[in-house]
Amino acid sequence: PAEPSPDPDARAPLRVLPSLGAANLTLTAAPGPIALGGAATAGGLLYNGGAPGPTIRARAGERARIRLVNALG
């Protein structure tokens, strides 16, 4: 199960790196279990397998194409 993170920066961010063209990133939304503590879990909506979803970092002027894959059903 995905562990909730109190700090969104605790997960590895998706970075938009300087390039000649736009960066291509994929964000996948899918259902999955979220750990509530101990052995308790609940169904949740995960983004790239985690909750909260990844941080996307870019500098002003950098371009990105973000593809959203909807696997929620």
Tab-separated table of N, CA, C and O in Angstrom:
chain	number	residue	atom	x	y	z
A	1	PRO	N	0.826	-1.208	0.000
A	1	PRO	CA	0.000	0.000	0.000
A	1	PRO	C	0.858	1.254	0.000
A	1	PRO	O	1.941	1.277	0.550
A	2	ALA	N	0.350	2.285	-0.608
A	2	ALA	CA	1.059	3.565	-0.643
A	2	ALA	C	1.045	4.195	0.737
A	2	ALA	O	0.039	4.194	1.416
A	3	GLU	N	2.172	4.682	1.159
A	3	GLU	CA	2.274	5.380	2.441
A	3	GLU	C	2.030	6.859	2.219
A	3	GLU	O	2.653	7.460	1.353
A	4	PRO	N	1.101	7.468	2.961
A	4	PRO	CA	0.920	8.911	2.799
A	4	PRO	C	2.165	9.649	3.257
A	4	PRO	O	2.820	9.250	4.203
A	5	SER	N	2.497	10.691	2.568
A	5	SER	CA	3.680	11.465	2.904
A	5	SER	C	3.263	12.823	3.431
A	5	SER	O	2.528	13.541	2.770
A	6	PRO	N	3.702	13.195	4.635
A	6	PRO	CA	3.342	14.505	5.164
A	6	PRO	C	4.010	15.650	4.406
A	6	PRO	O	3.562	16.771	4.451
A	7	ASP	N	5.084	15.336	3.699
A	7	ASP	CA	5.839	16.356	2.977
A	7	ASP	C	5.863	15.983	1.503
A	7	ASP	O	6.464	14.988	1.127
A	8	PRO	N	5.185	16.761	0.629
A	8	PRO	CA	5.177	16.399	-0.785
A	8	PRO	C	6.564	16.329	-1.399
A	8	PRO	O	6.765	15.655	-2.387
A	9	ASP	N	7.549	16.994	-0.812
A	9	ASP	CA	8.909	16.942	-1.338
A	9	ASP	C	9.631	15.665	-0.941
A	9	ASP	O	10.741	15.419	-1.378
A	10	ALA	N	9.003	14.834	-0.092
A	10	ALA	CA	9.649	13.606	0.361
A	10	ALA	C	9.744	12.587	-0.767
A	10	ALA	O	10.601	11.727	-0.753
A	11	ARG	N	8.862	12.666	-1.755
A	11	ARG	CA	8.918	11.776	-2.906
A	11	ARG	C	9.787	12.412	-3.977
A	11	ARG	O	9.894	13.619	-4.059
A	12	ALA	N	10.378	11.584	-4.803
A	12	ALA	CA	11.222	12.112	-5.875
A	12	ALA	C	10.358	12.916	-6.843
A	12	ALA	O	9.388	12.396	-7.373
A	13	PRO	N	10.679	14.183	-7.072
A	13	PRO	CA	9.870	15.002	-7.978
A	13	PRO	C	10.109	14.631	-9.435
A	13	PRO	O	11.155	14.102	-9.792
A	14	LEU	N	9.092	14.882	-10.255
A	14	LEU	CA	9.269	14.792	-11.697
A	14	LEU	C	9.849	16.125	-12.132
A	14	LEU	O	9.240	17.161	-11.938
A	15	ARG	N	11.031	16.123	-12.680
A	15	ARG	CA	11.703	17.370	-13.018
A	15	ARG	C	11.598	17.651	-14.518
A	15	ARG	O	11.753	16.766	-15.334
A	16	VAL	N	11.353	18.895	-14.827
A	16	VAL	CA	11.420	19.366	-16.201
A	16	VAL	C	12.840	19.858	-16.394
A	16	VAL	O	13.247	20.842	-15.801
A	17	LEU	N	13.600	19.126	-17.184
A	17	LEU	CA	15.014	19.451	-17.363
A	17	LEU	C	15.187	20.313	-18.608
A	17	LEU	O	14.457	20.170	-19.587
A	18	PRO	N	16.168	21.225	-18.569
A	18	PRO	CA	16.427	22.050	-19.757
A	18	PRO	C	16.732	21.155	-20.953
A	18	PRO	O	17.492	20.211	-20.851
A	19	SER	N	16.089	21.420	-22.054
A	19	SER	CA	16.323	20.634	-23.267
A	19	SER	C	16.002	21.509	-24.471
A	19	SER	O	15.515	22.622	-24.332
A	20	LEU	N	16.256	20.978	-25.642
A	20	LEU	CA	15.953	21.729	-26.851
A	20	LEU	C	14.453	21.781	-27.109
A	20	LEU	O	13.963	22.692	-27.749
A	21	GLY	N	13.722	20.804	-26.631
A	21	GLY	CA	12.275	20.755	-26.819
A	21	GLY	C	11.597	20.661	-25.464
A	21	GLY	O	12.208	20.864	-24.423
A	22	ALA	N	10.326	20.349	-25.484
A	22	ALA	CA	9.569	20.227	-24.248
A	22	ALA	C	9.849	18.875	-23.594
A	22	ALA	O	10.080	17.883	-24.269
A	23	ALA	N	9.843	18.866	-22.267
A	23	ALA	CA	9.986	17.619	-21.532
A	23	ALA	C	8.674	16.852	-21.641
A	23	ALA	O	7.601	17.441	-21.688
A	24	ASN	N	8.739	15.542	-21.698
A	24	ASN	CA	7.549	14.698	-21.757
A	24	ASN	C	7.424	13.942	-20.447
A	24	ASN	O	8.305	13.155	-20.100
A	25	LEU	N	6.351	14.199	-19.713
A	25	LEU	CA	6.114	13.552	-18.436
A	25	LEU	C	4.788	12.810	-18.499
A	25	LEU	O	3.865	13.234	-19.186
A	26	THR	N	4.690	11.696	-17.772
A	26	THR	CA	3.440	10.955	-17.706
A	26	THR	C	2.988	10.875	-16.262
A	26	THR	O	3.768	10.533	-15.374
A	27	LEU	N	1.731	11.206	-16.034
A	27	LEU	CA	1.105	11.127	-14.719
A	27	LEU	C	-0.040	10.134	-14.853
A	27	LEU	O	-0.935	10.318	-15.683
A	28	THR	N	-0.003	9.055	-14.051
A	28	THR	CA	-1.027	8.017	-14.119
A	28	THR	C	-1.889	8.061	-12.867
A	28	THR	O	-1.374	7.973	-11.754
A	29	ALA	N	-3.197	8.205	-13.063
A	29	ALA	CA	-4.160	8.176	-11.962
A	29	ALA	C	-4.782	6.791	-11.934
A	29	ALA	O	-5.296	6.308	-12.943
A	30	ALA	N	-4.728	6.129	-10.758
A	30	ALA	CA	-5.264	4.770	-10.637
A	30	ALA	C	-5.703	4.518	-9.206
A	30	ALA	O	-5.148	5.100	-8.261
A	31	PRO	N	-6.678	3.636	-9.005
A	31	PRO	CA	-7.072	3.283	-7.646
A	31	PRO	C	-6.013	2.390	-7.013
A	31	PRO	O	-5.260	1.705	-7.708
A	32	GLY	N	-5.962	2.404	-5.698
A	32	GLY	CA	-5.031	1.545	-4.983
A	32	GLY	C	-5.178	1.720	-3.492
A	32	GLY	O	-5.883	2.618	-3.020
A	33	PRO	N	-4.515	0.855	-2.729
A	33	PRO	CA	-4.614	0.929	-1.267
A	33	PRO	C	-3.706	2.010	-0.691
A	33	PRO	O	-2.610	2.241	-1.180
A	34	ILE	N	-4.210	2.665	0.332
A	34	ILE	CA	-3.432	3.677	1.059
A	34	ILE	C	-3.331	3.210	2.506
A	34	ILE	O	-4.337	2.868	3.131
A	35	ALA	N	-2.111	3.155	3.047
A	35	ALA	CA	-1.890	2.744	4.440
A	35	ALA	C	-2.370	3.841	5.378
A	35	ALA	O	-2.054	5.013	5.204
A	36	LEU	N	-3.178	3.441	6.369
A	36	LEU	CA	-3.697	4.388	7.346
A	36	LEU	C	-2.967	4.302	8.681
A	36	LEU	O	-3.226	5.068	9.576
A	37	GLY	N	-2.075	3.360	8.810
A	37	GLY	CA	-1.342	3.144	10.060
A	37	GLY	C	-1.650	1.751	10.573
A	37	GLY	O	-2.774	1.252	10.446
A	38	GLY	N	-0.664	1.103	11.117
A	38	GLY	CA	-0.842	-0.283	11.542
A	38	GLY	C	-1.154	-1.134	10.330
A	38	GLY	O	-0.562	-0.989	9.278
A	39	ALA	N	-2.139	-2.005	10.478
A	39	ALA	CA	-2.524	-2.869	9.366
A	39	ALA	C	-3.701	-2.293	8.585
A	39	ALA	O	-4.153	-2.896	7.623
A	40	ALA	N	-4.194	-1.127	8.961
A	40	ALA	CA	-5.374	-0.549	8.324
A	40	ALA	C	-5.035	0.080	6.981
A	40	ALA	O	-4.030	0.766	6.838
A	41	THR	N	-5.878	-0.202	6.012
A	41	THR	CA	-5.743	0.416	4.700
A	41	THR	C	-7.120	0.882	4.228
A	41	THR	O	-8.139	0.457	4.756
A	42	ALA	N	-7.122	1.740	3.252
A	42	ALA	CA	-8.359	2.193	2.631
A	42	ALA	C	-8.098	2.361	1.145
A	42	ALA	O	-6.965	2.587	0.724
A	43	GLY	N	-9.152	2.250	0.366
A	43	GLY	CA	-9.024	2.475	-1.065
A	43	GLY	C	-8.837	3.963	-1.323
A	43	GLY	O	-9.434	4.798	-0.646
A	44	GLY	N	-8.003	4.283	-2.252
A	44	GLY	CA	-7.757	5.689	-2.552
A	44	GLY	C	-7.416	5.876	-4.011
A	44	GLY	O	-7.352	4.927	-4.784
A	45	LEU	N	-7.227	7.123	-4.388
A	45	LEU	CA	-6.809	7.466	-5.741
A	45	LEU	C	-5.329	7.813	-5.692
A	45	LEU	O	-4.915	8.709	-4.963
A	46	LEU	N	-4.536	7.083	-6.432
A	46	LEU	CA	-3.083	7.254	-6.418
A	46	LEU	C	-2.629	7.880	-7.725
A	46	LEU	O	-3.241	7.679	-8.773
A	47	TYR	N	-1.560	8.617	-7.655
A	47	TYR	CA	-0.959	9.242	-8.827
A	47	TYR	C	0.477	8.758	-8.923
A	47	TYR	O	1.260	8.957	-8.003
A	48	ASN	N	0.783	8.063	-10.002
A	48	ASN	CA	2.080	7.407	-10.178
A	48	ASN	C	2.377	6.474	-9.008
A	48	ASN	O	3.500	6.365	-8.537
A	49	GLY	N	1.344	5.820	-8.506
A	49	GLY	CA	1.490	4.810	-7.463
A	49	GLY	C	1.584	5.350	-6.059
A	49	GLY	O	1.839	4.598	-5.130
A	50	GLY	N	1.403	6.632	-5.838
A	50	GLY	CA	1.545	7.190	-4.489
A	50	GLY	C	0.514	8.254	-4.190
A	50	GLY	O	-0.184	8.749	-5.062
A	51	ALA	N	0.419	8.532	-2.922
A	51	ALA	CA	-0.465	9.612	-2.457
A	51	ALA	C	0.310	10.408	-1.420
A	51	ALA	O	0.817	9.816	-0.478
A	52	PRO	N	0.477	11.687	-1.558
A	52	PRO	CA	0.010	12.494	-2.683
A	52	PRO	C	0.827	12.190	-3.935
A	52	PRO	O	1.839	11.497	-3.870
A	53	GLY	N	0.396	12.727	-5.033
A	53	GLY	CA	1.112	12.524	-6.296
A	53	GLY	C	2.454	13.228	-6.279
A	53	GLY	O	2.788	13.966	-5.350
A	54	PRO	N	3.259	13.002	-7.311
A	54	PRO	CA	4.598	13.594	-7.348
A	54	PRO	C	4.558	15.109	-7.533
A	54	PRO	O	3.616	15.664	-8.072
A	55	THR	N	5.588	15.753	-7.045
A	55	THR	CA	5.787	17.182	-7.271
A	55	THR	C	6.409	17.347	-8.651
A	55	THR	O	7.335	16.634	-9.007
A	56	ILE	N	5.889	18.269	-9.428
A	56	ILE	CA	6.478	18.557	-10.747
A	56	ILE	C	7.195	19.892	-10.625
A	56	ILE	O	6.583	20.901	-10.289
A	57	ARG	N	8.489	19.866	-10.849
A	57	ARG	CA	9.291	21.083	-10.702
A	57	ARG	C	9.793	21.557	-12.052
A	57	ARG	O	10.302	20.780	-12.846
A	58	ALA	N	9.663	22.842	-12.272
A	58	ALA	CA	10.166	23.456	-13.495
A	58	ALA	C	10.510	24.905	-13.199
A	58	ALA	O	10.022	25.486	-12.233
A	59	ARG	N	11.363	25.452	-14.019
A	59	ARG	CA	11.705	26.875	-13.908
A	59	ARG	C	10.845	27.656	-14.881
A	59	ARG	O	10.356	27.117	-15.879
A	60	ALA	N	10.674	28.921	-14.613
A	60	ALA	CA	9.904	29.793	-15.493
A	60	ALA	C	10.456	29.696	-16.914
A	60	ALA	O	11.669	29.739	-17.123
A	61	GLY	N	9.586	29.520	-17.875
A	61	GLY	CA	9.987	29.444	-19.268
A	61	GLY	C	10.252	28.035	-19.767
A	61	GLY	O	10.312	27.817	-20.978
A	62	GLU	N	10.441	27.059	-18.881
A	62	GLU	CA	10.645	25.681	-19.320
A	62	GLU	C	9.304	25.110	-19.768
A	62	GLU	O	8.263	25.415	-19.189
A	63	ARG	N	9.351	24.285	-20.799
A	63	ARG	CA	8.133	23.724	-21.347
A	63	ARG	C	8.037	22.253	-20.994
A	63	ARG	O	9.045	21.554	-20.907
A	64	ALA	N	6.803	21.797	-20.799
A	64	ALA	CA	6.568	20.384	-20.501
A	64	ALA	C	5.265	19.941	-21.155
A	64	ALA	O	4.311	20.705	-21.225
A	65	ARG	N	5.273	18.725	-21.611
A	65	ARG	CA	4.042	18.058	-22.047
A	65	ARG	C	3.733	17.024	-20.975
A	65	ARG	O	4.553	16.144	-20.719
A	66	ILE	N	2.578	17.167	-20.355
A	66	ILE	CA	2.204	16.239	-19.291
A	66	ILE	C	1.034	15.401	-19.795
A	66	ILE	O	-0.036	15.922	-20.095
A	67	ARG	N	1.268	14.113	-19.887
A	67	ARG	CA	0.247	13.172	-20.365
A	67	ARG	C	-0.414	12.555	-19.146
A	67	ARG	O	0.262	11.990	-18.291
A	68	LEU	N	-1.724	12.657	-19.051
A	68	LEU	CA	-2.475	12.062	-17.944
A	68	LEU	C	-3.093	10.753	-18.435
A	68	LEU	O	-3.867	10.743	-19.383
A	69	VAL	N	-2.719	9.652	-17.772
A	69	VAL	CA	-3.302	8.348	-18.069
A	69	VAL	C	-4.362	8.101	-17.006
A	69	VAL	O	-4.043	8.010	-15.809
A	70	ASN	N	-5.612	8.020	-17.418
A	70	ASN	CA	-6.716	7.800	-16.496
A	70	ASN	C	-6.999	6.315	-16.399
A	70	ASN	O	-7.633	5.729	-17.278
A	71	ALA	N	-6.503	5.672	-15.343
A	71	ALA	CA	-6.727	4.244	-15.112
A	71	ALA	C	-7.716	4.060	-13.962
A	71	ALA	O	-7.673	3.062	-13.249
A	72	LEU	N	-8.585	5.043	-13.767
A	72	LEU	CA	-9.542	4.979	-12.662
A	72	LEU	C	-10.749	4.106	-12.981
A	72	LEU	O	-11.518	3.772	-12.098
A	73	GLY	N	-10.902	3.721	-14.234
A	73	GLY	CA	-11.998	2.818	-14.591
A	73	GLY	C	-13.061	3.503	-15.230
A	73	GLY	O	-14.032	3.761	-15.500
